[in-house]
């Protein structure tokens, strides 16, 4: 019986899901407020920015890459959108321009990785600093305020009682899921991560796809930046510092292998939910903020250990 | 004189018996071959002997006394060494350092590595192996054959009394194989007992004194090599008679499919050859002679510096494997684990990979089509699996190779290039691949076959091009296709 349960978990990569369920279970009993619609909606809203970045990060990590520049891309695109809107450009146009810049930033990463053959970690470490610097130059180091009121509605409004960022997150997840699991592109991304050489010899245009995943990551980081700016009512040059690590954590918690070729998008969503639930739960439990990070770190380590135990059994 | 005996060995994995009451015995100064198809239980038996697994029943005796081998360390202490088929070496370290890893205590002075001592010992070992390399050379710079010798050298340094060699020649050229056999004979003379595992029957007659045959985990027979024939061994191994080891079919070649004129890449020069429809053309030569590099040039992996490839009258400009595949040229690489298969992926996914774009609409994969493709090739090639959703890493070597061939045949190629198509697979699967090649030939397809297994190359091909030092040294056909003539060309001589 126990063996059958373990097999099912292995087969459908249910480890992270079980972790999440246990976490929710504990918190529901520990605090009266946790399992209420209002609070759960709040958790969903809180994770939306990280979840969007983590989707792009999943694409990149599936090809055995990594994108450390997402936090800086987020800040740069948010600043560009904000500056354009302050200059009375239509918010939709301004947002489009920001997404374009995000895509361009991703393409730059991709070209370095695919065509110059540099290690993704080093390329994006470099562009992380570069994009942050460009943001500071562009904003002169000052936050951009006085964004149009309509724009604020994007991040703070609701539709059918669900916050708009949560809808955006859901749409992006569904679209990304279709791409990864139903299209030739998705299959090829997995193949590249599984074994780049085999994919190349099978006629997969590996370089184009590598550029593609970094473009996806850049665009989604940019979308996250627009949402963040809209929720805060301003674009900060220091926005998104450290977000790349949250996104990577969500992806890894979700069971995706940093070696590429293995992992799921659902896992990433669960990973982001685990992170959001931990944050929310620790707040509700009134844990001293100094202890919060330490506790969070321990929970992450425990979760990953459980996951490794599972894969070591193969 | 010592004697190693395994008596009544049985072993089961999660209820499935893989070995049942197997007996095996080797004396010092003797070479005993262990023969059997993949899955016959050879590796399991050897892993029990070297302490990787523990037997459920039975015992291991040395000179009549039962010994306990629970760990690899135990085996080493008893003087049992093993050379694995897959190389277990560090490419980034020097040759000498590869000898050092795991035996640091032997070359240590006050906690530091005693490099002079290491180089001295390693040089001596390399000399006995006739391996003329600097011990400081990085291992990656050695050929696969030379690396194999390093593995053997490592085992020799441990003063083994009994040495297990698992398919030691699968990656060696003829010259390297000869060198290895000399070493085996030398070891034998020194009183080492050798257990030799190989699929190449003709080798067994050269090195082994006796052959023990296993089939389906059972002991079948032990025969003296001088009292048996290849034919008898094959029938013992597969449990039935195989008529002809290389079933050659007569056919009339058709139109020219591909013509290569004076190809030059970074590794080959002045290579001209022609392959017509309805023929199997062999491409042979010693390891490093440029055989694989010709295949790489023809399949768009290596770019041409000069020369041209003409396919059915049209000049091809191949920039990538993708463009070669579009032109109808596909390559089954020699390294199916690293270049042929996405190992953790399913049979279905692997079979569809090169033809994915034909199996999609608006970018969406048509799963029905993909499943039908998988079923078609699993059926046609008789791939043994219970499900299309099986990960290819769990298949036997022969079935893995069939998946690789299947994914390329799904492209409906005009020219199929097979680089070492039967390396490391058992007799039964080999036969099936030969029959498949013949079938393709009779369908009018062009097949280019590269093989280090000379009898196979000469037995299956209609014509053979022989490579030497990066260029085609000559062509053999009809009655000229003999091993002696081949070797003369391959070593740079004339027919």
PDB file of C-alpha atoms in Angstrom, chain B residues 168-446:
ATOM      1  CA  UNK B 168      37.344  -4.700 -24.130  1.00  0.00           C
ATOM      2  CA  UNK B 169      37.614  -4.517 -27.920  1.00  0.00           C
ATOM      3  CA  UNK B 170      34.275  -2.911 -28.734  1.00  0.00           C
ATOM      4  CA  UNK B 171      35.960   0.444 -29.380  1.00  0.00           C
ATOM      5  CA  UNK B 172      39.343  -0.769 -30.594  1.00  0.00           C
ATOM      6  CA  UNK B 173      40.841  -0.832 -34.075  1.00  0.00           C
ATOM      7  CA  UNK B 174      42.345  -4.008 -35.439  1.00  0.00           C
ATOM      8  CA  UNK B 175      45.878  -2.981 -34.498  1.00  0.00           C
ATOM      9  CA  UNK B 176      44.797  -2.015 -31.009  1.00  0.00           C
ATOM     10  CA  UNK B 177      42.924  -5.293 -30.678  1.00  0.00           C
ATOM     11  CA  UNK B 178      46.063  -7.196 -31.644  1.00  0.00           C
ATOM     12  CA  UNK B 179      47.993  -5.275 -29.034  1.00  0.00           C
ATOM     13  CA  UNK B 180      45.363  -6.093 -26.443  1.00  0.00           C
ATOM     14  CA  UNK B 181      45.549  -9.796 -27.259  1.00  0.00           C
ATOM     15  CA  UNK B 182      49.306  -9.726 -26.801  1.00  0.00           C
ATOM     16  CA  UNK B 183      48.717  -8.212 -23.385  1.00  0.00           C
ATOM     17  CA  UNK B 184      46.144 -10.876 -22.566  1.00  0.00           C
ATOM     18  CA  UNK B 185      48.631 -13.582 -23.537  1.00  0.00           C
ATOM     19  CA  UNK B 186      51.351 -11.946 -21.446  1.00  0.00           C
ATOM     20  CA  UNK B 187      49.043 -11.767 -18.424  1.00  0.00           C
ATOM     21  CA  UNK B 188      48.106 -15.369 -18.920  1.00  0.00           C
ATOM     22  CA  UNK B 189      51.768 -16.347 -18.959  1.00  0.00           C
ATOM     23  CA  UNK B 190      52.200 -14.454 -15.687  1.00  0.00           C
ATOM     24  CA  UNK B 191      49.487 -16.637 -14.175  1.00  0.00           C
ATOM     25  CA  UNK B 192      46.536 -14.260 -14.180  1.00  0.00           C
ATOM     26  CA  UNK B 193      43.173 -15.915 -14.703  1.00  0.00           C
ATOM     27  CA  UNK B 194      41.108 -13.956 -17.202  1.00  0.00           C
ATOM     28  CA  UNK B 195      37.361 -13.835 -17.689  1.00  0.00           C
ATOM     29  CA  UNK B 196      36.711 -12.444 -21.125  1.00  0.00           C
ATOM     30  CA  UNK B 197      33.306 -11.150 -22.176  1.00  0.00           C
ATOM     31  CA  UNK B 198      32.724 -10.421 -25.852  1.00  0.00           C
ATOM     32  CA  UNK B 199      30.107 -10.618 -28.546  1.00  0.00           C
ATOM     33  CA  UNK B 200      32.739 -11.068 -31.212  1.00  0.00           C
ATOM     34  CA  UNK B 201      32.958 -14.789 -31.661  1.00  0.00           C
ATOM     35  CA  UNK B 202      36.064 -14.841 -33.834  1.00  0.00           C
ATOM     36  CA  UNK B 203      37.940 -13.117 -30.997  1.00  0.00           C
ATOM     37  CA  UNK B 204      37.110 -15.890 -28.598  1.00  0.00           C
ATOM     38  CA  UNK B 205      38.905 -18.377 -30.785  1.00  0.00           C
ATOM     39  CA  UNK B 206      41.976 -16.207 -30.663  1.00  0.00           C
ATOM     40  CA  UNK B 207      42.162 -15.607 -26.919  1.00  0.00           C
ATOM     41  CA  UNK B 208      40.020 -18.035 -24.978  1.00  0.00           C
ATOM     42  CA  UNK B 209      40.868 -21.539 -23.776  1.00  0.00           C
ATOM     43  CA  UNK B 210      37.321 -22.324 -22.783  1.00  0.00           C
ATOM     44  CA  UNK B 211      33.928 -20.730 -23.325  1.00  0.00           C
ATOM     45  CA  UNK B 212      31.093 -20.759 -20.810  1.00  0.00           C
ATOM     46  CA  UNK B 213      27.717 -20.025 -22.355  1.00  0.00           C
ATOM     47  CA  UNK B 214      24.777 -18.529 -20.451  1.00  0.00           C
ATOM     48  CA  UNK B 215      21.252 -18.163 -21.749  1.00  0.00           C
ATOM     49  CA  UNK B 216      18.303 -16.589 -19.919  1.00  0.00           C
ATOM     50  CA  UNK B 217      20.175 -16.649 -16.626  1.00  0.00           C
ATOM     51  CA  UNK B 218      21.011 -20.349 -16.841  1.00  0.00           C
ATOM     52  CA  UNK B 219      24.272 -22.157 -17.292  1.00  0.00           C
ATOM     53  CA  UNK B 220      24.159 -23.857 -20.714  1.00  0.00           C
ATOM     54  CA  UNK B 221      27.597 -25.350 -21.300  1.00  0.00           C
ATOM     55  CA  UNK B 222      31.336 -24.940 -21.004  1.00  0.00           C
ATOM     56  CA  UNK B 223      33.278 -26.000 -24.094  1.00  0.00           C
ATOM     57  CA  UNK B 224      36.958 -25.982 -25.024  1.00  0.00           C
ATOM     58  CA  UNK B 225      37.549 -23.558 -27.890  1.00  0.00           C
ATOM     59  CA  UNK B 226      39.619 -26.028 -29.867  1.00  0.00           C
ATOM     60  CA  UNK B 227      36.747 -28.493 -29.802  1.00  0.00           C
ATOM     61  CA  UNK B 228      33.988 -26.132 -30.945  1.00  0.00           C
ATOM     62  CA  UNK B 229      32.944 -23.949 -33.864  1.00  0.00           C
ATOM     63  CA  UNK B 230      31.400 -20.485 -34.179  1.00  0.00           C
ATOM     64  CA  UNK B 231      28.264 -22.114 -35.372  1.00  0.00           C
ATOM     65  CA  UNK B 232      27.988 -24.306 -32.302  1.00  0.00           C
ATOM     66  CA  UNK B 233      28.581 -21.356 -29.983  1.00  0.00           C
ATOM     67  CA  UNK B 234      25.890 -19.299 -31.674  1.00  0.00           C
ATOM     68  CA  UNK B 235      23.357 -22.073 -31.407  1.00  0.00           C
ATOM     69  CA  UNK B 236      24.254 -22.643 -27.748  1.00  0.00           C
ATOM     70  CA  UNK B 237      23.856 -18.952 -27.145  1.00  0.00           C
ATOM     71  CA  UNK B 238      20.541 -18.337 -28.920  1.00  0.00           C
ATOM     72  CA  UNK B 239      19.136 -21.825 -28.464  1.00  0.00           C
ATOM     73  CA  UNK B 240      18.612 -22.413 -32.171  1.00  0.00           C
ATOM     74  CA  UNK B 241      20.647 -22.563 -35.359  1.00  0.00           C
ATOM     75  CA  UNK B 242      21.411 -19.357 -37.217  1.00  0.00           C
ATOM     76  CA  UNK B 243      21.881 -20.191 -40.867  1.00  0.00           C
ATOM     77  CA  UNK B 244      24.194 -17.467 -41.965  1.00  0.00           C
ATOM     78  CA  UNK B 245      25.894 -14.914 -39.732  1.00  0.00           C
ATOM     79  CA  UNK B 246      25.991 -12.319 -42.496  1.00  0.00           C
ATOM     80  CA  UNK B 247      22.938 -12.870 -44.640  1.00  0.00           C
ATOM     81  CA  UNK B 248      24.017 -11.222 -47.861  1.00  0.00           C
ATOM     82  CA  UNK B 249      21.330 -10.667 -50.485  1.00  0.00           C
ATOM     83  CA  UNK B 250      22.050 -10.370 -54.190  1.00  0.00           C
ATOM     84  CA  UNK B 251      20.607  -7.302 -55.826  1.00  0.00           C
ATOM     85  CA  UNK B 252      21.099  -5.161 -58.881  1.00  0.00           C
ATOM     86  CA  UNK B 253      22.177  -1.653 -57.950  1.00  0.00           C
ATOM     87  CA  UNK B 254      20.100   1.119 -59.469  1.00  0.00           C
ATOM     88  CA  UNK B 255      20.787   4.770 -60.238  1.00  0.00           C
ATOM     89  CA  UNK B 256      23.424   6.769 -58.405  1.00  0.00           C
ATOM     90  CA  UNK B 257      21.910   8.300 -55.284  1.00  0.00           C
ATOM     91  CA  UNK B 258      24.894  10.160 -53.911  1.00  0.00           C
ATOM     92  CA  UNK B 259      28.256  11.065 -55.302  1.00  0.00           C
ATOM     93  CA  UNK B 260      30.978  12.723 -53.255  1.00  0.00           C
ATOM     94  CA  UNK B 261      33.765  14.423 -55.175  1.00  0.00           C
ATOM     95  CA  UNK B 262      37.084  15.277 -53.588  1.00  0.00           C
ATOM     96  CA  UNK B 263      35.622  16.122 -50.204  1.00  0.00           C
ATOM     97  CA  UNK B 264      37.876  18.016 -47.845  1.00  0.00           C
ATOM     98  CA  UNK B 265      37.093  18.917 -44.250  1.00  0.00           C
ATOM     99  CA  UNK B 266      39.320  19.554 -41.271  1.00  0.00           C
ATOM    100  CA  UNK B 267      39.702  15.779 -40.835  1.00  0.00           C
ATOM    101  CA  UNK B 268      39.552  14.251 -44.325  1.00  0.00           C
ATOM    102  CA  UNK B 269      40.875  15.101 -47.762  1.00  0.00           C
ATOM    103  CA  UNK B 270      40.293  14.068 -51.352  1.00  0.00           C
ATOM    104  CA  UNK B 271      37.463  11.676 -50.521  1.00  0.00           C
ATOM    105  CA  UNK B 272      35.464  10.579 -53.554  1.00  0.00           C
ATOM    106  CA  UNK B 273      32.837   7.887 -53.438  1.00  0.00           C
ATOM    107  CA  UNK B 274      29.532   6.907 -54.957  1.00  0.00           C
ATOM    108  CA  UNK B 275      26.540   5.103 -53.527  1.00  0.00           C
ATOM    109  CA  UNK B 276      23.771   3.768 -55.719  1.00  0.00           C
ATOM    110  CA  UNK B 277      20.239   2.789 -54.826  1.00  0.00           C
ATOM    111  CA  UNK B 278      19.805  -0.853 -53.887  1.00  0.00           C
ATOM    112  CA  UNK B 279      23.283  -1.413 -52.569  1.00  0.00           C
ATOM    113  CA  UNK B 280      25.035  -1.541 -49.239  1.00  0.00           C
ATOM    114  CA  UNK B 281      28.379   0.185 -49.489  1.00  0.00           C
ATOM    115  CA  UNK B 282      30.903  -0.450 -46.762  1.00  0.00           C
ATOM    116  CA  UNK B 283      33.286   2.177 -45.449  1.00  0.00           C
ATOM    117  CA  UNK B 284      36.136   0.708 -43.470  1.00  0.00           C
ATOM    118  CA  UNK B 285      39.530   1.553 -42.113  1.00  0.00           C
ATOM    119  CA  UNK B 286      41.374   1.603 -38.846  1.00  0.00           C
ATOM    120  CA  UNK B 287      40.186   3.727 -35.975  1.00  0.00           C
ATOM    121  CA  UNK B 288      41.145   7.316 -36.691  1.00  0.00           C
ATOM    122  CA  UNK B 289      41.333   6.787 -40.441  1.00  0.00           C
ATOM    123  CA  UNK B 290      38.501   9.251 -41.019  1.00  0.00           C
ATOM    124  CA  UNK B 291      35.560   6.889 -41.573  1.00  0.00           C
ATOM    125  CA  UNK B 292      33.272   8.643 -39.113  1.00  0.00           C
ATOM    126  CA  UNK B 293      34.423  12.009 -40.428  1.00  0.00           C
ATOM    127  CA  UNK B 294      33.242  11.100 -43.936  1.00  0.00           C
ATOM    128  CA  UNK B 295      29.847  10.298 -42.444  1.00  0.00           C
ATOM    129  CA  UNK B 296      29.889  13.625 -40.619  1.00  0.00           C
ATOM    130  CA  UNK B 297      30.660  15.504 -43.827  1.00  0.00           C
ATOM    131  CA  UNK B 298      27.889  13.706 -45.733  1.00  0.00           C
ATOM    132  CA  UNK B 299      25.335  14.414 -43.024  1.00  0.00           C
ATOM    133  CA  UNK B 300      26.017  18.122 -42.654  1.00  0.00           C
ATOM    134  CA  UNK B 301      27.795  18.027 -39.306  1.00  0.00           C
ATOM    135  CA  UNK B 302      31.290  18.972 -40.522  1.00  0.00           C
ATOM    136  CA  UNK B 303      31.424  21.690 -43.152  1.00  0.00           C
ATOM    137  CA  UNK B 304      33.253  21.186 -46.432  1.00  0.00           C
ATOM    138  CA  UNK B 305      36.381  23.181 -47.190  1.00  0.00           C
ATOM    139  CA  UNK B 306      36.252  22.016 -50.787  1.00  0.00           C
ATOM    140  CA  UNK B 307      34.698  19.346 -52.957  1.00  0.00           C
ATOM    141  CA  UNK B 308      31.054  18.699 -53.614  1.00  0.00           C
ATOM    142  CA  UNK B 309      28.253  16.350 -52.701  1.00  0.00           C
ATOM    143  CA  UNK B 310      25.906  15.525 -55.566  1.00  0.00           C
ATOM    144  CA  UNK B 311      22.590  13.898 -54.833  1.00  0.00           C
ATOM    145  CA  UNK B 312      20.562  12.572 -57.746  1.00  0.00           C
ATOM    146  CA  UNK B 313      22.291  15.067 -60.038  1.00  0.00           C
ATOM    147  CA  UNK B 314      21.846  18.099 -57.767  1.00  0.00           C
ATOM    148  CA  UNK B 315      24.685  19.693 -55.848  1.00  0.00           C
ATOM    149  CA  UNK B 316      23.909  19.859 -52.138  1.00  0.00           C
ATOM    150  CA  UNK B 317      25.011  22.667 -49.870  1.00  0.00           C
ATOM    151  CA  UNK B 318      24.759  21.137 -46.432  1.00  0.00           C
ATOM    152  CA  UNK B 319      25.014  23.612 -43.598  1.00  0.00           C
ATOM    153  CA  UNK B 320      23.599  21.536 -40.767  1.00  0.00           C
ATOM    154  CA  UNK B 321      22.176  18.119 -39.982  1.00  0.00           C
ATOM    155  CA  UNK B 322      18.771  19.714 -40.584  1.00  0.00           C
ATOM    156  CA  UNK B 323      19.608  20.456 -44.229  1.00  0.00           C
ATOM    157  CA  UNK B 324      21.023  16.954 -44.754  1.00  0.00           C
ATOM    158  CA  UNK B 325      17.834  15.443 -43.332  1.00  0.00           C
ATOM    159  CA  UNK B 326      15.767  17.597 -45.701  1.00  0.00           C
ATOM    160  CA  UNK B 327      17.882  16.313 -48.593  1.00  0.00           C
ATOM    161  CA  UNK B 328      17.213  12.721 -47.542  1.00  0.00           C
ATOM    162  CA  UNK B 329      20.508  11.860 -45.836  1.00  0.00           C
ATOM    163  CA  UNK B 330      20.353  10.524 -42.297  1.00  0.00           C
ATOM    164  CA  UNK B 331      23.071   9.245 -39.988  1.00  0.00           C
ATOM    165  CA  UNK B 332      22.771   6.594 -37.296  1.00  0.00           C
ATOM    166  CA  UNK B 333      25.717   7.641 -35.145  1.00  0.00           C
ATOM    167  CA  UNK B 334      28.147   5.255 -33.484  1.00  0.00           C
ATOM    168  CA  UNK B 335      27.363   6.698 -30.065  1.00  0.00           C
ATOM    169  CA  UNK B 336      23.708   5.986 -29.490  1.00  0.00           C
ATOM    170  CA  UNK B 337      23.788   7.007 -25.836  1.00  0.00           C
ATOM    171  CA  UNK B 338      25.193  10.487 -26.372  1.00  0.00           C
ATOM    172  CA  UNK B 339      24.201  11.282 -29.932  1.00  0.00           C
ATOM    173  CA  UNK B 340      21.346   8.992 -30.855  1.00  0.00           C
ATOM    174  CA  UNK B 341      18.806   8.957 -28.081  1.00  0.00           C
ATOM    175  CA  UNK B 342      17.243  11.229 -25.534  1.00  0.00           C
ATOM    176  CA  UNK B 343      17.646   8.497 -22.937  1.00  0.00           C
ATOM    177  CA  UNK B 344      15.124   9.600 -20.297  1.00  0.00           C
ATOM    178  CA  UNK B 345      12.528  10.314 -22.990  1.00  0.00           C
ATOM    179  CA  UNK B 346       9.964   7.793 -24.180  1.00  0.00           C
ATOM    180  CA  UNK B 347      10.139   5.572 -27.253  1.00  0.00           C
ATOM    181  CA  UNK B 348       7.290   7.596 -28.756  1.00  0.00           C
ATOM    182  CA  UNK B 349       9.099  10.911 -28.296  1.00  0.00           C
ATOM    183  CA  UNK B 350      12.414   9.600 -29.612  1.00  0.00           C
ATOM    184  CA  UNK B 351      10.841   8.069 -32.695  1.00  0.00           C
ATOM    185  CA  UNK B 352       9.133  11.349 -33.563  1.00  0.00           C
ATOM    186  CA  UNK B 353      11.973  13.791 -32.912  1.00  0.00           C
ATOM    187  CA  UNK B 354      13.402  14.332 -36.429  1.00  0.00           C
ATOM    188  CA  UNK B 355       9.973  14.325 -38.064  1.00  0.00           C
ATOM    189  CA  UNK B 356       8.168  16.453 -35.507  1.00  0.00           C
ATOM    190  CA  UNK B 357       7.294  19.224 -37.933  1.00  0.00           C
ATOM    191  CA  UNK B 358       5.515  16.734 -40.225  1.00  0.00           C
ATOM    192  CA  UNK B 359       3.486  15.608 -37.270  1.00  0.00           C
ATOM    193  CA  UNK B 360       2.073  18.958 -36.343  1.00  0.00           C
ATOM    194  CA  UNK B 361      -0.537  21.447 -37.452  1.00  0.00           C
ATOM    195  CA  UNK B 362      -0.112  25.139 -36.652  1.00  0.00           C
ATOM    196  CA  UNK B 363       2.762  24.158 -34.397  1.00  0.00           C
ATOM    197  CA  UNK B 364       0.618  21.802 -32.345  1.00  0.00           C
ATOM    198  CA  UNK B 365       1.849  18.211 -32.216  1.00  0.00           C
ATOM    199  CA  UNK B 366      -0.740  15.739 -33.535  1.00  0.00           C
ATOM    200  CA  UNK B 367      -0.529  13.109 -30.855  1.00  0.00           C
ATOM    201  CA  UNK B 368      -2.526  10.585 -32.851  1.00  0.00           C
ATOM    202  CA  UNK B 369       0.014  10.800 -35.654  1.00  0.00           C
ATOM    203  CA  UNK B 370       2.912  10.550 -33.210  1.00  0.00           C
ATOM    204  CA  UNK B 371       1.454   7.455 -31.571  1.00  0.00           C
ATOM    205  CA  UNK B 372       0.780   5.823 -34.925  1.00  0.00           C
ATOM    206  CA  UNK B 373       4.374   6.494 -35.951  1.00  0.00           C
ATOM    207  CA  UNK B 374       5.643   4.898 -32.758  1.00  0.00           C
ATOM    208  CA  UNK B 375       3.421   1.860 -33.173  1.00  0.00           C
ATOM    209  CA  UNK B 376       4.466   1.489 -36.786  1.00  0.00           C
ATOM    210  CA  UNK B 377       8.202   1.374 -36.036  1.00  0.00           C
ATOM    211  CA  UNK B 378       7.945  -0.623 -32.838  1.00  0.00           C
ATOM    212  CA  UNK B 379       6.047  -3.196 -34.903  1.00  0.00           C
ATOM    213  CA  UNK B 380       8.215  -3.115 -38.033  1.00  0.00           C
ATOM    214  CA  UNK B 381      11.507  -3.257 -36.171  1.00  0.00           C
ATOM    215  CA  UNK B 382      10.175  -5.603 -33.491  1.00  0.00           C
ATOM    216  CA  UNK B 383      11.296  -3.357 -30.642  1.00  0.00           C
ATOM    217  CA  UNK B 384      10.666  -5.303 -27.460  1.00  0.00           C
ATOM    218  CA  UNK B 385       8.701  -3.127 -25.063  1.00  0.00           C
ATOM    219  CA  UNK B 386       5.415  -3.276 -23.243  1.00  0.00           C
ATOM    220  CA  UNK B 387       4.604   0.340 -23.950  1.00  0.00           C
ATOM    221  CA  UNK B 388       5.439   3.250 -26.274  1.00  0.00           C
ATOM    222  CA  UNK B 389       5.729   5.319 -23.099  1.00  0.00           C
ATOM    223  CA  UNK B 390       8.755   3.357 -21.881  1.00  0.00           C
ATOM    224  CA  UNK B 391      11.864   5.494 -21.355  1.00  0.00           C
ATOM    225  CA  UNK B 392      14.552   4.429 -23.846  1.00  0.00           C
ATOM    226  CA  UNK B 393      17.184   4.248 -21.074  1.00  0.00           C
ATOM    227  CA  UNK B 394      15.425   1.117 -19.812  1.00  0.00           C
ATOM    228  CA  UNK B 395      15.759  -0.727 -23.133  1.00  0.00           C
ATOM    229  CA  UNK B 396      18.514  -3.186 -24.018  1.00  0.00           C
ATOM    230  CA  UNK B 397      21.280  -2.020 -26.351  1.00  0.00           C
ATOM    231  CA  UNK B 398      19.748  -3.790 -29.339  1.00  0.00           C
ATOM    232  CA  UNK B 399      16.339  -2.260 -28.781  1.00  0.00           C
ATOM    233  CA  UNK B 400      17.847   1.177 -28.241  1.00  0.00           C
ATOM    234  CA  UNK B 401      19.624   0.850 -31.554  1.00  0.00           C
ATOM    235  CA  UNK B 402      16.358  -0.114 -33.223  1.00  0.00           C
ATOM    236  CA  UNK B 403      14.715   3.035 -31.846  1.00  0.00           C
ATOM    237  CA  UNK B 404      17.534   5.150 -33.320  1.00  0.00           C
ATOM    238  CA  UNK B 405      17.205   3.426 -36.684  1.00  0.00           C
ATOM    239  CA  UNK B 406      13.433   3.777 -36.511  1.00  0.00           C
ATOM    240  CA  UNK B 407      13.511   7.509 -35.929  1.00  0.00           C
ATOM    241  CA  UNK B 408      15.675   7.910 -39.012  1.00  0.00           C
ATOM    242  CA  UNK B 409      13.673   5.561 -41.212  1.00  0.00           C
ATOM    243  CA  UNK B 410      10.607   7.617 -40.285  1.00  0.00           C
ATOM    244  CA  UNK B 411      12.261  10.455 -42.241  1.00  0.00           C
ATOM    245  CA  UNK B 412      11.971   8.268 -45.371  1.00  0.00           C
ATOM    246  CA  UNK B 413      15.632   8.816 -46.252  1.00  0.00           C
ATOM    247  CA  UNK B 414      17.211   8.119 -49.633  1.00  0.00           C
ATOM    248  CA  UNK B 415      20.592   7.442 -48.049  1.00  0.00           C
ATOM    249  CA  UNK B 416      20.946   5.801 -44.667  1.00  0.00           C
ATOM    250  CA  UNK B 417      24.412   6.021 -43.108  1.00  0.00           C
ATOM    251  CA  UNK B 418      25.026   3.502 -40.343  1.00  0.00           C
ATOM    252  CA  UNK B 419      28.091   4.084 -38.157  1.00  0.00           C
ATOM    253  CA  UNK B 420      28.889   0.930 -36.146  1.00  0.00           C
ATOM    254  CA  UNK B 421      25.254  -0.206 -36.254  1.00  0.00           C
ATOM    255  CA  UNK B 422      25.803  -3.406 -34.251  1.00  0.00           C
ATOM    256  CA  UNK B 423      28.297  -2.274 -31.646  1.00  0.00           C
ATOM    257  CA  UNK B 424      27.537  -3.710 -28.224  1.00  0.00           C
ATOM    258  CA  UNK B 425      24.336  -5.508 -29.194  1.00  0.00           C
ATOM    259  CA  UNK B 426      23.628  -9.209 -29.041  1.00  0.00           C
ATOM    260  CA  UNK B 427      23.605 -11.783 -31.833  1.00  0.00           C
ATOM    261  CA  UNK B 428      19.830 -11.911 -32.160  1.00  0.00           C
ATOM    262  CA  UNK B 429      19.489  -8.137 -32.528  1.00  0.00           C
ATOM    263  CA  UNK B 430      22.444  -8.064 -34.929  1.00  0.00           C
ATOM    264  CA  UNK B 431      20.680 -10.522 -37.202  1.00  0.00           C
ATOM    265  CA  UNK B 432      17.576  -8.369 -37.191  1.00  0.00           C
ATOM    266  CA  UNK B 433      19.590  -5.294 -38.115  1.00  0.00           C
ATOM    267  CA  UNK B 434      21.302  -7.157 -40.957  1.00  0.00           C
ATOM    268  CA  UNK B 435      17.960  -8.289 -42.268  1.00  0.00           C
ATOM    269  CA  UNK B 436      16.661  -4.758 -42.037  1.00  0.00           C
ATOM    270  CA  UNK B 437      19.641  -3.468 -44.032  1.00  0.00           C
ATOM    271  CA  UNK B 438      18.970  -6.086 -46.704  1.00  0.00           C
ATOM    272  CA  UNK B 439      15.330  -5.151 -46.801  1.00  0.00           C
ATOM    273  CA  UNK B 440      16.200  -1.475 -47.317  1.00  0.00           C
ATOM    274  CA  UNK B 441      18.574  -2.467 -50.074  1.00  0.00           C
ATOM    275  CA  UNK B 442      15.887  -4.499 -51.827  1.00  0.00           C
ATOM    276  CA  UNK B 443      13.558  -1.503 -51.535  1.00  0.00           C
ATOM    277  CA  UNK B 444      16.110   0.432 -53.573  1.00  0.00           C
ATOM    278  CA  UNK B 445      17.503   2.605 -50.796  1.00  0.00           C
ATOM    279  CA  UNK B 446      21.188   3.441 -50.567  1.00  0.00           C
TER     280      UNK B 446
END
